[in-house]
One Martini backbone bead per residue (centre of mass of N, CA, C, O) as a GRO file, in nm:
protein
  167
    1MET     BB    1  -5.374  11.416  -2.517
    2LYS     BB    2  -5.300  11.106  -2.601
    3GLU     BB    3  -5.396  10.774  -2.528
    4ILE     BB    4  -5.348  10.691  -2.840
    5ARG     BB    5  -5.144  10.390  -3.000
    6LEU     BB    6  -4.990  10.261  -3.277
    7ARG     BB    7  -4.883   9.970  -3.402
    8ALA     BB    8  -4.667   9.693  -3.429
    9LEU     BB    9  -4.614   9.405  -3.422
   10GLU     BB   10  -4.490   9.242  -3.115
   11PRO     BB   11  -4.336   8.899  -2.977
   12GLU     BB   12  -4.547   9.065  -2.683
   13ASP     BB   13  -4.830   9.027  -2.790
   14LEU     BB   14  -4.932   8.687  -2.832
   15GLU     BB   15  -5.108   8.697  -2.547
   16LEU     BB   16  -5.353   8.909  -2.679
   17MET     BB   17  -5.378   8.747  -2.900
   18TYR     BB   18  -5.507   8.457  -2.757
   19GLU     BB   19  -5.693   8.573  -2.568
   20ALA     BB   20  -5.941   8.704  -2.858
   21GLU     BB   21  -5.933   8.429  -3.009
   22ASN     BB   22  -6.023   8.260  -2.778
   23ASP     BB   23  -6.310   8.433  -2.678
   24ARG     BB   24  -6.629   8.279  -2.725
   25SER     BB   25  -6.779   8.548  -2.753
   26LEU     BB   26  -6.620   8.690  -2.992
   27TRP     BB   27  -6.747   8.499  -3.251
   28ASN     BB   28  -7.035   8.633  -3.292
   29VAL     BB   29  -6.915   8.851  -3.444
   30GLY     BB   30  -6.782   8.690  -3.610
   31THR     BB   31  -6.574   8.390  -3.885
   32THR     BB   32  -6.439   8.318  -3.604
   33ASN     BB   33  -6.481   7.938  -3.468
   34VAL     BB   34  -6.185   7.898  -3.379
   35PRO     BB   35  -5.906   7.758  -3.180
   36TYR     BB   36  -5.613   7.928  -3.147
   37SER     BB   37  -5.298   7.908  -3.089
   38ARG     BB   38  -4.969   7.988  -3.007
   39GLU     BB   39  -4.810   7.910  -3.303
   40SER     BB   40  -5.012   8.024  -3.483
   41LEU     BB   41  -4.903   8.305  -3.430
   42ARG     BB   42  -4.668   8.372  -3.381
   43GLN     BB   43  -4.621   8.313  -3.688
   44PHE     BB   44  -4.767   8.562  -3.751
   45ILE     BB   45  -4.606   8.775  -3.612
   46LEU     BB   46  -4.338   8.716  -3.836
   47SER     BB   47  -4.461   8.728  -4.119
   48THR     BB   48  -4.570   9.017  -4.117
   49THR     BB   49  -4.481   9.296  -4.283
   50ASN     BB   50  -4.693   9.578  -4.231
   51ASP     BB   51  -4.784   9.510  -4.547
   52ILE     BB   52  -5.153   9.614  -4.687
   53TYR     BB   53  -5.032   9.520  -4.983
   54ALA     BB   54  -4.940   9.206  -4.885
   55ASP     BB   55  -5.113   9.114  -4.637
   56ARG     BB   56  -5.432   9.258  -4.687
   57GLN     BB   57  -5.338   9.302  -4.420
   58LEU     BB   58  -5.426   9.476  -4.045
   59ARG     BB   59  -5.278   9.530  -3.734
   60LEU     BB   60  -5.329   9.693  -3.449
   61ILE     BB   61  -5.179   9.813  -3.142
   62ALA     BB   62  -5.263   9.996  -2.842
   63GLU     BB   63  -5.130  10.195  -2.640
   64ASN     BB   64  -5.129  10.385  -2.412
   65LYS     BB   65  -4.948  10.635  -2.220
   66ASP     BB   66  -4.836  10.435  -2.042
   67GLY     BB   67  -4.736  10.144  -2.289
   68GLU     BB   68  -5.009   9.979  -2.269
   69ALA     BB   69  -5.189   9.706  -2.426
   70VAL     BB   70  -5.582   9.735  -2.494
   71GLY     BB   71  -5.571   9.655  -2.813
   72MET     BB   72  -5.703   9.666  -3.112
   73VAL     BB   73  -5.664   9.648  -3.463
   74ASP     BB   74  -5.814   9.644  -3.813
   75LEU     BB   75  -5.720   9.531  -4.125
   76ILE     BB   76  -6.023   9.374  -4.343
   77ASN     BB   77  -6.036   9.265  -4.681
   78PHE     BB   78  -5.822   9.429  -4.848
   79ASP     BB   79  -5.945   9.736  -5.158
   80PRO     BB   80  -5.665   9.849  -5.360
   81GLN     BB   81  -5.898   9.939  -5.600
   82ASN     BB   82  -6.094  10.107  -5.385
   83GLN     BB   83  -5.988  10.150  -5.108
   84LYS     BB   84  -6.100   9.927  -4.880
   85ALA     BB   85  -6.201   9.836  -4.506
   86GLU     BB   86  -6.156   9.646  -4.231
   87VAL     BB   87  -6.305   9.683  -3.941
   88GLY     BB   88  -6.148   9.569  -3.625
   89ILE     BB   89  -6.201   9.523  -3.249
   90VAL     BB   90  -6.031   9.523  -2.969
   91VAL     BB   91  -6.016   9.518  -2.627
   92LYS     BB   92  -5.962   9.471  -2.297
   93ARG     BB   93  -6.171   9.352  -2.067
   94GLU     BB   94  -6.058   9.558  -1.824
   95MET     BB   95  -6.029   9.855  -2.062
   96ARG     BB   96  -6.348   9.870  -2.085
   97LYS     BB   97  -6.508  10.227  -2.037
   98ARG     BB   98  -6.273  10.442  -2.096
   99GLY     BB   99  -6.263  10.539  -2.451
  100TYR     BB  100  -6.068  10.375  -2.653
  101ALA     BB  101  -6.179  10.247  -2.869
  102THR     BB  102  -6.294  10.586  -2.941
  103GLU     BB  103  -5.915  10.570  -2.998
  104MET     BB  104  -5.875  10.344  -3.208
  105LEU     BB  105  -6.121  10.482  -3.430
  106HIS     BB  106  -5.947  10.734  -3.467
  107GLU     BB  107  -5.666  10.682  -3.551
  108LEU     BB  108  -5.739  10.454  -3.750
  109LYS     BB  109  -5.813  10.682  -3.950
  110ARG     BB  110  -5.598  10.861  -3.972
  111TYR     BB  111  -5.440  10.662  -4.145
  112ALA     BB  112  -5.566  10.534  -4.376
  113ARG     BB  113  -5.617  10.810  -4.467
  114GLU     BB  114  -5.274  10.947  -4.430
  115VAL     BB  115  -5.146  10.679  -4.548
  116ILE     BB  116  -5.363  10.471  -4.672
  117HIS     BB  117  -5.528  10.588  -4.871
  118LEU     BB  118  -5.846  10.581  -4.752
  119HIS     BB  119  -6.195  10.581  -4.851
  120GLN     BB  120  -6.297  10.323  -4.702
  121LEU     BB  121  -6.456  10.201  -4.395
  122TYR     BB  122  -6.613   9.948  -4.266
  123ALA     BB  123  -6.850   9.679  -4.139
  124ILE     BB  124  -6.981   9.371  -3.897
  125VAL     BB  125  -7.288   9.441  -3.728
  126ALA     BB  126  -7.470   9.314  -3.495
  127GLU     BB  127  -7.769   9.420  -3.445
  128ASP     BB  128  -7.717   9.315  -3.087
  129ASN     BB  129  -7.487   9.503  -3.089
  130LYS     BB  130  -7.477   9.817  -2.969
  131GLU     BB  131  -7.281   9.927  -2.893
  132SER     BB  132  -7.110   9.887  -3.163
  133GLU     BB  133  -7.286  10.066  -3.288
  134ALA     BB  134  -7.246  10.292  -3.182
  135LEU     BB  135  -6.933  10.374  -3.199
  136PHE     BB  136  -6.955  10.368  -3.432
  137VAL     BB  137  -7.120  10.672  -3.478
  138LYS     BB  138  -6.932  10.817  -3.282
  139ALA     BB  139  -6.726  10.739  -3.590
  140SER     BB  140  -6.824  10.840  -3.780
  141PHE     BB  141  -7.046  10.572  -3.899
  142GLY     BB  142  -7.315  10.452  -4.075
  143ALA     BB  143  -7.595  10.336  -4.162
  144GLU     BB  144  -7.663  10.137  -4.442
  145GLY     BB  145  -7.743   9.845  -4.361
  146THR     BB  146  -7.899   9.435  -4.417
  147LEU     BB  147  -7.784   9.185  -4.334
  148ARG     BB  148  -7.899   8.844  -4.303
  149GLU     BB  149  -7.856   8.585  -4.165
  150TRP     BB  150  -7.504   8.655  -4.132
  151LEU     BB  151  -7.497   8.507  -3.793
  152PHE     BB  152  -7.398   8.203  -3.656
  153ASP     BB  153  -7.458   8.076  -3.328
  154GLY     BB  154  -7.588   7.775  -3.360
  155LYS     BB  155  -7.883   7.906  -3.290
  156LYS     BB  156  -7.900   8.132  -3.498
  157TYR     BB  157  -7.988   8.437  -3.746
  158ILE     BB  158  -7.772   8.715  -3.790
  159ASN     BB  159  -7.813   9.043  -3.831
  160CYS     BB  160  -7.683   9.262  -4.013
  161ARG     BB  161  -7.508   9.558  -4.011
  162VAL     BB  162  -7.372   9.824  -4.246
  163MET     BB  163  -7.055  10.010  -4.163
  164GLN     BB  164  -6.997  10.352  -4.353
  165LEU     BB  165  -6.706  10.536  -4.396
  166PHE     BB  166  -6.573  10.817  -4.560
  167LEU     BB  167  -6.232  10.986  -4.636
   0.00000   0.00000   0.00000
């Protein structure tokens, strides 16, 4: 039995999004470095069409077999001409180390291949984020190159690996 089900955003996901978007420990793994208000996130939820072609991105909530939201996955920087998108993933802090991230990526890959018909997925992972790199390797992504000094943590620049998967 599948442990994870991906579903569209709902208004009740506001607090999950608010916690993730305002978790400063996650800011260094991506390009976000400002807090988001509940109102701006509420407007995002209300305005999203859940159509990657219209929105050029897609956020899905991951639920476990008990229907509890455990995290979210994003397809961003969608490039319809070349059929590729960047992957982002967040698991709620109290739900980590239970295999949910692996299942979330598995379901996202299936969805990207069978529903959206993407050719490839990629992720940008900080070199010092060994857990994320191992997660993507476990999900069959290959480390294809290094982006030198790609992220800035406020003190130093960090190299990142491009993790890529052909569907």
